[in-house]
Coordinates of C-alpha atoms and ligand atoms in Angstrom, one line a residue:
M13 CA -0.8 72.0 40.3
N14 CA -2.8 73.1 37.4
N15 CA -6.7 73.8 37.5
K16 CA -7.6 70.3 36.5
Q17 CA -5.4 68.7 39.6
V18 CA -7.0 71.0 41.9
A19 CA -10.5 70.4 40.8
S20 CA -9.6 66.6 41.3
V21 CA -8.3 67.5 44.8
L22 CA -11.8 69.2 45.6
N23 CA -13.8 66.6 44.3
Q24 CA -12.4 63.9 46.4
L25 CA -12.6 65.9 49.3
A26 CA -16.4 66.3 48.3
D27 CA -16.6 62.7 48.2
M28 CA -15.3 62.2 51.4
M29 CA -17.3 64.8 53.0
E30 CA -20.5 63.1 51.7
V31 CA -19.1 59.7 52.7
N32 CA -18.8 61.1 56.2
G33 CA -22.3 62.5 56.3
D34 CA -21.4 66.0 56.2
N35 CA -23.9 68.8 55.4
P36 CA -25.0 68.9 51.9
F37 CA -24.6 72.6 51.6
K38 CA -21.3 72.5 52.2
V39 CA -20.4 69.2 49.9
N40 CA -22.0 71.1 47.1
A41 CA -19.8 74.2 47.8
Y42 CA -16.8 72.2 46.9
R43 CA -18.5 70.6 44.2
R44 CA -19.5 73.8 42.7
A45 CA -15.8 75.3 43.5
A46 CA -14.4 72.3 41.6
R47 CA -16.5 73.0 38.6
A48 CA -15.7 76.7 38.5
V49 CA -11.9 75.8 38.9
E50 CA -11.8 73.3 36.1
N51 CA -13.7 75.3 33.8
S52 CA -11.7 78.8 34.4
R53 CA -9.6 79.7 31.4
A54 CA -7.3 81.4 33.6
S55 CA -4.8 79.3 35.5
L56 CA -5.2 79.5 39.6
T57 CA -2.1 80.9 40.1
E58 CA -2.2 83.8 37.7
L59 CA -5.8 85.1 38.9
D60 CA -5.9 88.7 40.3
G61 CA -7.6 88.5 43.5
G62 CA -7.2 84.9 44.0
P63 CA -9.6 81.9 43.7
E64 CA -12.3 84.0 45.3
A65 CA -12.3 85.7 41.9
L66 CA -13.9 82.8 40.2
S67 CA -17.8 82.7 40.7
G68 CA -18.5 79.6 42.5
V69 CA -15.8 79.8 45.1
G70 CA -16.5 81.4 48.2
K71 CA -14.6 82.4 51.1
G72 CA -14.2 78.7 52.8
T73 CA -13.2 76.9 49.7
A74 CA -10.8 79.6 48.7
S75 CA -8.9 79.1 51.5
V76 CA -8.9 75.3 51.2
I77 CA -7.7 75.9 47.5
K78 CA -5.3 78.4 48.6
E79 CA -3.8 75.8 51.0
I80 CA -3.5 73.0 48.0
L81 CA -1.4 75.8 45.9
E82 CA 0.7 76.9 48.5
T83 CA 1.5 73.7 50.3
G84 CA 0.4 71.0 48.1
S85 CA -1.8 69.5 51.1
C86 CA -5.3 69.5 51.9
T87 CA -5.8 69.5 55.6
P88 CA -9.7 68.8 55.7
L89 CA -9.2 65.9 53.4
E90 CA -6.3 64.4 55.5
E91 CA -8.2 64.6 58.4
L92 CA -11.4 62.5 56.9
R93 CA -8.8 60.1 55.5
Q94 CA -7.6 59.7 59.1
K95 CA -11.1 59.7 60.7
L96 CA -12.9 57.2 58.2
P97 CA -11.9 53.5 57.7
E98 CA -9.3 53.0 55.1
G99 CA -11.1 50.5 53.1
L100 CA -13.8 53.3 52.1
P101 CA -12.2 55.2 49.5
E102 CA -11.8 52.0 47.3
L103 CA -15.6 51.7 47.4
L104 CA -15.8 54.7 45.6
Q105 CA -13.8 53.2 42.7
I106 CA -16.7 50.5 42.2
P107 CA -19.2 51.4 39.3
G108 CA -22.4 52.2 40.6
M109 CA -21.1 52.9 44.2
G110 CA -21.4 57.0 44.5
P111 CA -20.5 58.7 47.8
K112 CA -24.2 58.5 49.1
T113 CA -24.3 54.8 48.8
V114 CA -20.8 54.4 50.2
H115 CA -22.4 56.6 53.2
A116 CA -25.3 54.4 53.6
V117 CA -23.6 50.9 53.6
Y118 CA -21.0 52.4 56.1
H119 CA -23.4 54.5 58.5
Q120 CA -26.4 52.0 58.4
L121 CA -24.5 48.6 57.6
G122 CA -21.1 49.1 59.1
V123 CA -19.3 48.1 55.9
T124 CA -16.0 49.3 55.8
D125 CA -14.1 47.3 52.9
L126 CA -14.9 45.8 50.0
E127 CA -14.7 42.3 51.5
A128 CA -17.6 43.6 54.1
L129 CA -19.5 45.1 51.1
E130 CA -19.3 41.6 49.3
Q131 CA -20.5 39.8 52.6
A132 CA -23.3 42.2 52.9
L133 CA -24.5 41.7 49.2
K134 CA -24.5 38.0 49.6
E135 CA -26.7 38.2 52.8
K136 CA -28.9 40.5 50.6
R137 CA -28.8 43.1 53.4
L138 CA -28.5 46.1 51.3
R139 CA -31.9 46.0 50.3
S140 CA -33.1 46.8 53.8
L141 CA -31.8 50.6 53.4
S142 CA -34.3 52.9 52.1
G143 CA -34.1 53.6 48.5
F144 CA -32.4 50.3 48.0
G145 CA -33.8 47.0 46.4
P146 CA -33.0 43.7 44.6
K147 CA -32.2 45.7 41.4
K148 CA -29.7 48.1 43.0
E149 CA -27.8 45.1 44.6
E150 CA -27.6 43.4 41.4
K151 CA -26.0 46.7 39.9
I152 CA -23.6 46.8 42.6
L153 CA -22.7 43.2 42.5
E154 CA -22.1 43.8 38.4
G155 CA -20.0 46.9 39.5
I156 CA -17.7 44.7 41.3
R157 CA -17.4 42.3 38.6
R158 CA -16.2 45.1 36.3
Y159 CA -14.0 46.5 39.1
R160 CA -12.2 43.3 39.6
E161 CA -11.7 42.6 35.9
R162 CA -10.4 45.8 35.1
P163 CA -6.7 45.5 33.5
D164 CA -4.0 45.4 36.1
R165 CA -2.3 47.8 33.3
M166 CA -2.6 51.2 32.4
L167 CA -2.0 53.2 29.2
L168 CA 1.2 54.9 29.1
G169 CA -0.5 58.1 27.7
H170 CA -2.8 58.5 30.3
V171 CA -0.5 58.3 33.1
L172 CA 2.4 60.4 31.9
P173 CA 0.7 63.8 32.9
V174 CA 0.6 62.3 36.5
A175 CA 4.1 60.9 36.6
E176 CA 5.2 64.3 35.6
E177 CA 3.3 66.0 38.4
I178 CA 4.7 63.4 40.7
L179 CA 8.0 64.1 39.6
K180 CA 7.8 68.0 39.8
R181 CA 6.8 67.6 43.2
L182 CA 9.7 65.2 44.1
R183 CA 12.1 67.7 42.6
E184 CA 10.8 70.7 44.4
H185 CA 11.2 69.0 47.9
P186 CA 14.0 70.7 49.4
A187 CA 15.6 67.5 50.9
V188 CA 15.5 66.2 47.5
E189 CA 19.1 66.1 45.6
Q190 CA 17.9 64.3 42.5
A191 CA 14.7 62.5 41.2
E192 CA 14.0 60.5 38.2
T193 CA 11.4 58.1 37.1
A194 CA 12.1 54.3 36.7
G195 CA 10.5 51.0 35.7
S196 CA 8.4 50.5 32.6
L197 CA 7.4 54.4 33.0
R198 CA 10.8 55.6 32.3
R199 CA 11.2 53.0 29.5
M200 CA 8.3 54.3 27.9
K201 CA 6.4 51.1 27.7
E202 CA 3.0 51.1 26.1
T203 CA 1.2 49.9 29.4
V204 CA 2.5 50.3 33.0
K205 CA 1.4 48.5 36.3
D206 CA 2.7 51.3 38.4
L207 CA 4.9 54.5 38.6
D208 CA 8.1 53.8 39.6
F209 CA 10.5 56.8 41.0
V210 CA 14.0 57.0 42.5
V211 CA 15.0 59.6 44.7
A212 CA 18.3 60.8 46.3
T213 CA 18.1 62.5 49.7
R214 CA 20.3 62.8 53.2
H215 CA 16.8 63.0 54.8
P216 CA 14.4 60.0 53.6
E217 CA 12.2 60.2 56.6
Q218 CA 11.5 63.8 55.5
V219 CA 10.6 62.9 51.8
A220 CA 8.7 59.8 52.8
D221 CA 6.3 62.1 55.2
A222 CA 5.7 64.4 52.4
I223 CA 4.9 61.8 50.0
V224 CA 2.3 60.2 52.1
S225 CA 0.5 63.5 52.7
M226 CA 0.2 64.5 49.3
P227 CA -3.6 65.0 48.7
E228 CA -4.3 62.5 46.0
V229 CA -2.8 59.4 48.4
T230 CA -5.8 57.5 49.0
R231 CA -3.9 54.5 50.9
V232 CA -0.5 54.0 51.8
I233 CA 0.9 50.4 51.3
N234 CA 4.6 51.1 52.6
H235 CA 5.8 53.8 54.7
G236 CA 9.7 53.2 55.3
D237 CA 12.8 55.2 55.0
T238 CA 14.1 53.3 51.8
K239 CA 10.8 52.7 50.0
V240 CA 7.3 54.6 49.9
S241 CA 4.4 52.6 48.2
V242 CA 1.1 54.5 47.9
M243 CA -2.1 54.5 46.0
F244 CA -2.6 57.7 44.0
H245 CA -5.7 59.0 42.8
Q246 CA -6.1 61.9 39.9
G247 CA -8.8 61.0 37.8
F248 CA -8.0 57.3 38.5
E249 CA -6.2 55.4 40.6
I250 CA -2.5 54.0 40.4
Q251 CA -0.1 52.8 42.6
V252 CA 3.0 54.8 42.9
D253 CA 6.7 53.1 44.1
I254 CA 9.3 55.5 45.4
R255 CA 12.7 54.7 46.3
L256 CA 15.0 56.8 48.6
V257 CA 18.4 56.3 48.3
S258 CA 21.6 58.3 49.3
P259 CA 23.0 60.7 46.7
E260 CA 26.2 58.1 46.1
Q261 CA 23.8 55.4 45.2
F262 CA 21.7 57.3 43.1
V263 CA 22.8 56.4 39.6
A264 CA 23.1 52.6 40.3
A265 CA 19.9 52.3 41.8
L266 CA 18.6 54.5 39.0
V267 CA 20.2 51.5 36.5
H268 CA 18.4 49.1 38.8
F269 CA 15.0 50.1 39.0
T270 CA 14.4 51.1 35.5
G271 CA 15.0 47.8 34.4
S272 CA 13.9 45.8 32.8
K273 CA 14.5 42.8 35.0
E274 CA 15.6 40.9 31.9
H275 CA 18.1 43.5 30.9
N276 CA 19.3 43.7 34.6
V277 CA 19.9 39.8 34.3
R278 CA 22.1 40.5 31.4
L279 CA 24.0 43.5 33.4
R280 CA 24.7 41.1 36.3
Q281 CA 25.9 38.4 34.0
R282 CA 28.4 40.8 32.6
A283 CA 29.6 42.0 35.8
K284 CA 30.5 38.6 37.0
E285 CA 32.7 38.1 34.2
F286 CA 34.9 40.7 36.0
G287 CA 34.6 39.0 39.3
W288 CA 32.2 41.9 40.3
K289 CA 28.4 42.0 41.8
V290 CA 25.7 44.1 40.7
S291 CA 23.0 45.8 43.1
E292 CA 21.0 48.6 43.8
Y293 CA 23.8 50.3 45.5
G294 CA 26.5 49.9 43.0
I295 CA 28.7 47.5 41.5
Y296 CA 30.9 45.6 44.3
D297 CA 34.4 44.1 43.4
V298 CA 34.3 41.4 45.7
K299 CA 38.3 40.7 45.5
R300 CA 39.1 43.9 46.3
D301 CA 36.1 44.7 48.7
E302 CA 35.3 47.9 46.7
V303 CA 32.1 49.3 45.9
F304 CA 32.1 51.4 42.4
T305 CA 29.6 54.6 42.3
F306 CA 29.1 56.5 39.2
A307 CA 28.3 59.9 38.2
D308 CA 25.9 59.0 35.5
E309 CA 24.5 56.1 33.5
K310 CA 27.1 56.2 30.8
E311 CA 29.5 55.5 33.5
V312 CA 27.7 52.3 34.5
Y313 CA 27.8 50.8 31.0
Q314 CA 31.4 52.1 30.4
K315 CA 32.7 50.2 33.5
L316 CA 31.0 47.1 32.3
Q317 CA 32.8 47.6 29.0
L318 CA 29.2 47.7 27.3
P319 CA 27.7 50.1 24.8
Y320 CA 25.5 52.6 26.7
V321 CA 21.6 51.9 26.1
I322 CA 18.9 54.4 26.6
P323 CA 16.1 53.6 28.9
E324 CA 13.6 52.8 26.2
M325 CA 15.6 49.9 24.4
R326 CA 16.2 48.1 27.9
E327 CA 14.5 45.0 27.3
D328 CA 16.8 42.3 26.3
R329 CA 16.2 42.5 22.9
G330 CA 19.9 42.3 21.8
E331 CA 20.7 46.0 23.0
L332 CA 23.9 44.9 24.9
D333 CA 25.3 42.3 22.1
V334 CA 26.3 44.8 19.7
E335 CA 30.2 45.5 19.2
E336 CA 29.9 49.4 18.7
E337 CA 28.0 52.1 20.5
H338 CA 24.4 52.5 19.4
P339 CA 23.7 55.2 17.0
E340 CA 21.6 58.1 18.1
R341 CA 17.8 57.3 17.9
I342 CA 15.2 59.5 16.8
R343 CA 14.3 62.7 19.2
L344 CA 11.6 65.0 19.3
E345 CA 14.1 67.6 18.2
D346 CA 14.3 65.6 14.7
Y347 CA 10.2 65.7 14.4
R348 CA 9.3 68.4 11.6
G349 CA 5.6 67.9 11.0
D350 CA 2.8 65.6 11.6
L351 CA 1.3 64.0 8.3
H352 CA -2.0 62.6 9.8
M353 CA -4.8 64.8 11.0
H354 CA -8.6 65.6 10.8
T355 CA -10.6 68.6 10.8
R356 CA -14.3 69.9 11.0
W357 CA -14.2 68.7 7.3
S358 CA -14.6 65.2 8.6
D359 CA -14.8 64.3 12.3
G360 CA -12.3 66.6 13.9
A361 CA -13.2 69.7 16.3
H362 CA -11.0 72.5 14.6
S363 CA -10.2 74.1 11.4
I364 CA -7.6 73.7 8.8
R365 CA -6.6 77.1 10.2
E366 CA -6.5 76.1 13.7
M367 CA -4.8 73.2 13.3
A368 CA -2.2 75.0 10.8
L369 CA -1.6 77.9 13.8
A370 CA -1.1 75.0 16.6
A371 CA 1.3 73.1 14.4
E372 CA 3.2 76.1 14.0
E373 CA 3.3 77.2 17.4
R374 CA 4.9 73.6 18.0
G375 CA 7.6 74.5 15.8
Y376 CA 6.4 72.3 13.1
E377 CA 7.8 73.1 9.4
Y378 CA 4.7 71.2 7.8
I379 CA 1.5 69.1 8.2
A380 CA -0.9 67.5 6.1
I381 CA -4.6 67.8 6.5
T382 CA -6.0 64.0 6.1
D383 CA -9.8 63.8 6.8
H384 CA -11.8 60.7 6.3
S385 CA -13.1 59.6 2.9
Q386 CA -16.6 59.1 1.6
S387 CA -17.3 55.4 2.6
L388 CA -16.7 56.5 6.3
K389 CA -20.1 57.8 6.8
V390 CA -19.9 57.5 10.7
A391 CA -17.0 60.2 10.5
S392 CA -18.7 62.3 7.9
G393 CA -16.1 61.2 5.1
L394 CA -15.3 63.6 2.1
T395 CA -16.2 62.9 -1.5
A396 CA -14.3 63.9 -4.3
D397 CA -16.2 67.4 -4.7
D398 CA -15.6 68.0 -1.2
L399 CA -11.8 67.3 -1.3
R400 CA -11.9 69.8 -4.4
R401 CA -13.5 72.5 -2.0
Q402 CA -11.2 71.7 0.7
R403 CA -8.0 71.8 -1.5
E404 CA -8.9 75.6 -2.1
E405 CA -9.3 76.2 2.0
I406 CA -6.0 74.7 2.0
A407 CA -4.7 76.7 -0.5
R408 CA -5.8 80.1 1.4
V409 CA -4.6 78.8 4.6
N410 CA -0.8 78.5 3.2
E411 CA -1.2 82.2 2.0
E412 CA -2.5 83.8 5.1
V413 CA -0.3 81.6 7.5
D414 CA 3.3 82.2 7.5
G415 CA 6.1 79.6 8.8
I416 CA 4.3 76.4 7.9
T417 CA 3.4 74.3 5.0
V418 CA 0.0 72.6 4.8
L419 CA -0.2 69.6 2.3
A420 CA -3.5 68.3 1.2
G421 CA -4.1 64.5 1.8
I422 CA -6.6 62.2 2.6
E423 CA -7.3 59.1 5.0
M424 CA -8.8 57.0 2.4
D425 CA -10.8 53.8 3.3
I426 CA -9.6 50.2 1.8
L427 CA -12.9 48.7 1.2
P428 CA -13.7 45.1 2.3
G429 CA -12.8 44.0 -1.0
G430 CA -9.3 45.6 -1.3
E431 CA -10.6 48.4 -3.6
L432 CA -10.0 52.0 -2.7
D433 CA -12.6 54.8 -1.7
F434 CA -11.5 56.9 -4.5
P435 CA -10.4 56.6 -8.5
D436 CA -6.6 57.4 -9.4
E437 CA -7.7 60.5 -11.0
V438 CA -9.0 61.9 -7.7
L439 CA -5.9 60.8 -5.7
V440 CA -3.3 62.5 -8.1
E441 CA -4.6 65.9 -7.3
L442 CA -3.4 65.1 -3.6
D443 CA -0.1 65.7 -2.1
L444 CA -0.4 62.8 0.3
V445 CA -2.5 59.7 0.3
I446 CA -3.2 57.5 3.5
A447 CA -4.7 54.3 2.9
S448 CA -6.4 52.2 6.3
I449 CA -9.0 49.9 7.1
H450 CA -11.9 51.1 9.2
S451 CA -14.6 48.2 8.7
A452 CA -14.7 44.4 7.9
F453 CA -12.0 43.9 10.9
Q454 CA -12.9 40.1 11.1
Q455 CA -11.9 38.7 7.7
D456 CA -9.2 35.9 7.7
Q457 CA -5.6 36.4 7.3
E458 CA -5.3 35.8 3.5
T459 CA -8.3 38.1 2.9
M460 CA -7.2 40.7 4.9
T461 CA -3.6 40.7 3.9
K462 CA -4.5 40.7 0.2
R463 CA -6.5 43.9 1.0
I464 CA -3.9 45.9 2.5
L465 CA -1.3 44.6 -0.3
Q466 CA -3.7 45.8 -2.8
A467 CA -3.9 49.3 -1.7
M468 CA 0.1 49.2 -1.1
E469 CA 0.5 48.4 -5.0
N470 CA -1.5 51.7 -6.1
P471 CA 1.2 54.1 -6.8
H472 CA -0.7 56.7 -5.6
V473 CA -1.1 55.5 -1.9
H474 CA 1.8 56.7 0.0
I475 CA 1.0 55.5 3.8
I476 CA -0.7 52.7 5.2
A477 CA -1.9 54.4 8.6
H478 CA -2.6 51.9 11.7
P479 CA -1.1 48.9 9.8
T480 CA -2.6 46.2 12.3
G481 CA -5.7 48.1 13.6
R482 CA -5.2 46.9 17.5
L483 CA -6.4 49.0 20.2
I484 CA -4.8 48.5 23.6
H485 CA -7.2 46.8 26.0
R486 CA -10.2 47.0 23.4
R487 CA -9.7 45.2 20.2
D488 CA -6.8 42.8 19.2
P489 CA -4.7 43.2 16.0
Y490 CA -6.4 41.8 12.7
A491 CA -5.4 39.0 11.3
V492 CA -2.5 39.8 8.8
D493 CA 0.7 38.6 7.6
M494 CA 2.8 41.4 8.6
H495 CA 5.8 39.7 7.0
R496 CA 4.1 40.1 3.5
I497 CA 3.1 43.8 4.5
F498 CA 6.9 44.5 5.2
Q499 CA 8.0 43.0 1.9
A500 CA 5.8 44.8 0.0
A501 CA 6.3 48.1 1.9
K502 CA 9.9 47.9 0.7
E503 CA 9.3 47.0 -2.6
T504 CA 6.8 49.5 -3.3
G505 CA 8.1 52.3 -1.2
T506 CA 5.2 52.4 0.8
V507 CA 5.9 54.0 4.4
L508 CA 4.0 52.4 7.2
E509 CA 2.7 54.3 10.1
L510 CA 3.5 54.4 13.8
N511 CA 0.2 55.9 15.3
A512 CA 1.0 57.9 18.4
N513 CA -2.6 57.5 19.8
P514 CA -1.9 56.2 23.5
H515 CA -4.5 53.5 22.4
R516 CA -3.1 52.2 19.1
L517 CA 0.9 53.0 19.2
D518 CA 0.5 51.0 16.0
L519 CA 2.9 49.6 14.7
N520 CA 4.3 48.7 18.1
D521 CA 7.9 48.5 19.3
Y522 CA 8.5 44.9 18.2
W523 CA 7.2 45.3 14.6
L524 CA 9.2 48.7 14.2
K525 CA 12.6 47.2 14.9
L526 CA 11.6 43.8 12.9
A527 CA 10.4 45.7 9.8
R528 CA 13.7 48.1 9.8
E529 CA 16.2 45.4 10.4
E530 CA 15.0 42.4 8.5
Y531 CA 13.1 44.6 5.3
G532 CA 14.6 48.0 5.6
V533 CA 11.0 49.4 5.9
D534 CA 10.5 53.6 6.4
F535 CA 8.2 54.9 8.6
T536 CA 5.8 57.8 9.4
I537 CA 5.1 59.1 13.1
N538 CA 1.8 60.6 13.5
T539 CA -0.9 61.6 16.0
D540 CA -3.9 61.2 13.9
A541 CA -4.9 64.3 15.9
H542 CA -8.9 65.0 15.9
S543 CA -8.2 68.2 17.7
T544 CA -5.5 70.8 18.2
E545 CA -4.7 69.1 21.9
G546 CA -4.8 65.8 20.0
M547 CA -1.1 66.6 18.6
G548 CA 0.2 66.6 22.0
V549 CA 0.6 62.8 22.0
I550 CA 3.3 63.1 19.8
P551 CA 6.3 62.2 22.5
L552 CA 4.5 58.9 22.9
G553 CA 5.1 58.4 19.4
I554 CA 8.7 59.3 19.5
A555 CA 9.3 57.2 22.6
T556 CA 7.7 54.1 20.8
A557 CA 10.0 54.7 17.7
R558 CA 13.0 54.6 20.2
R559 CA 11.8 51.3 21.7
G560 CA 11.5 50.0 18.1
W561 CA 15.4 51.4 17.7
L562 CA 14.7 53.8 15.1
E563 CA 16.7 56.4 13.8
A564 CA 15.8 59.6 12.5
D565 CA 16.6 59.0 9.1
H566 CA 14.0 56.0 9.3
V567 CA 11.3 58.3 9.8
I568 CA 9.9 60.7 7.0
N569 CA 8.6 63.2 9.3
T570 CA 12.0 64.1 10.2
Y571 CA 12.7 65.0 6.5
S572 CA 13.2 68.6 5.0
L573 CA 9.8 69.7 3.1
D574 CA 11.8 69.3 -0.2
R575 CA 12.9 65.9 0.7
L576 CA 9.7 64.8 1.9
L577 CA 7.8 66.2 -1.1
A578 CA 10.4 64.5 -3.7
R579 CA 10.0 61.3 -1.7
L580 CA 6.0 61.4 -1.8
K581 CA 6.5 62.2 -5.6
S582 CA 8.8 59.0 -6.1
Ligands
DGT1492 P1 5.6 46.9 34.9 O1 5.6 47.4 36.5 O2 5.0 45.6 35.2 O3 5.2 47.7 34.5 O4 7.2 46.9 35.0 P2 8.5 47.3 35.8 O5 9.6 47.0 34.8 O6 8.0 48.6 36.1 O7 8.7 46.2 37.0 P3 8.4 46.7 38.6 O8 7.8 48.0 38.6 O9 8.1 45.3 39.1 O10 9.9 47.0 39.0 C1 10.9 48.0 38.5 C2 12.2 47.8 38.3 O11 13.0 47.2 39.2 C3 12.4 46.4 37.2 O12 12.3 47.0 35.7 C4 13.7 46.2 37.6 C5 13.6 46.2 39.1 N1 13.2 44.9 39.8 C6 12.1 44.9 40.4 N2 12.1 43.7 41.0 C7 13.3 43.0 40.7 C8 13.7 41.7 40.8 O13 13.1 40.8 41.6 N3 14.8 41.6 40.2 C9 15.5 42.3 39.5 N4 16.6 42.1 38.8 N5 15.1 43.6 39.1 C10 13.9 43.9 39.8
CA1493 CA1 6.6 49.4 37.5
CA1494 CA1 7.0 48.9 40.9
ZN1495 ZN1 -7.1 58.9 11.0

């Protein structure tokens, strides 16, 4: 577990102690330790002298931290979860309900779950508690409304680190022979309802017991020896479904639980043509009463005389209707450089040099610095004069930093009337020009479409960033005729962006596939990083491109520097 994950367990322990009514000094000791662990630059595992070496961590808290690190469990937290009613942790998820409030309603009103809390609110019983009044009741009611209306799907980019941690722990368990992600998580869908895993083991009870005793498990939904379902809390709460199968069944189970449901239906139909049945246990030959098992997923598709399909494409969008094997889709290894990033010159957190060094560390060959343009005042957009000075700094960084080429670019606003934020004589000086929309999102479809087309027709504009403007769960795409945009992209040679930000993923998988197949559009995948860490979301962009069936050659970030520069010049 990393420091952040350990801190999250310590905070949960402090919360549950407070709910229980433990000594406030002890509770604070855990909160202080959690802060110290989270803020420590050194990883807990590499601290000389153990966790006590951190100021803020005492003997008692250190022994709990050691248990978490060494065994992956937290006994005091487990004991509190056993002792307290199982509906209480959920109450902590409600905005406005801190551990003190949960303690008060539990101990003084006997409230043990959400339903009882709503009943108590209805009967106006909370206001009888000291420090509570009608205002506080209203606030909690509002919190419950928001809690109930929260999106039932979570962003893939937010849950991936948690999924990776769970997968790592499963693989480390001595009774686990193989473990893999499944479901929409493995297909890398932009949002997921839960985290699915498939595990091969000969000792399912042992693995099941280990799962339910993980310190982040707040509630056990199902504890069997073929399926374990739990609520898992690490910064946020999400359901985790784990299937336990024998090693012989693993591959068939993995195909089945990866889905999608629609893709599985097609596999079953195909098997039927041969007189076979597909299930999570294998493919069954009814006539010969024989079950086929497989060494890997490729063999499953081979057996059905179908092309192999990567998990990201298993959506029943025609992936089984091709005659030949699929071409190789873009991979992370193909990616040579990020062409959309911000620095302290506008609203980024790091300098050009810091971004260049971080990119070099990632193994990139080039990057483009593309800060905002003058009209975007909220993001301290650059004037033409700022740009000139920034180019001098970029030239210096290019001289000082080996192994990477920094291109001078801009993310230029397309103004509401369709004009660009800079005249051509400014743009012509730059290596790379991105145009994008950051205002007047509500325009009607004709106005918005023309506005973007006008930018694309300028020969100095290379890229349209985040072309639909959607923010998952937050903002719908703007009204725009995407078919006309794709047509113009092909005609003008404008490259369309797949923005890898977990909220954006714009263009999405659906549009990528359509734009490539029907119009032959070229793309660029960028992180739009506002810090060095921001570059870390690139796997999300690559996965989305794979879901959109893109090959490396459809994406200019896979080009060599020479080829990229030639393309930008043309
Ligand atoms: P989600 O969870 O909504 O993001 O999407 P999935 O695809 O992960 O759905 P989930 O978690 O309900 O099930 C995981 C996989 O298990 C699913 O992709 C295919 C398989 N599966 C689950 N239920 C059924 C079913 O009733 N029929 C079939 N054919 N497959 C199922
Ligand atoms: Ca799922
Ligand atoms: Ca599931
Ligand atoms: Zn940007």
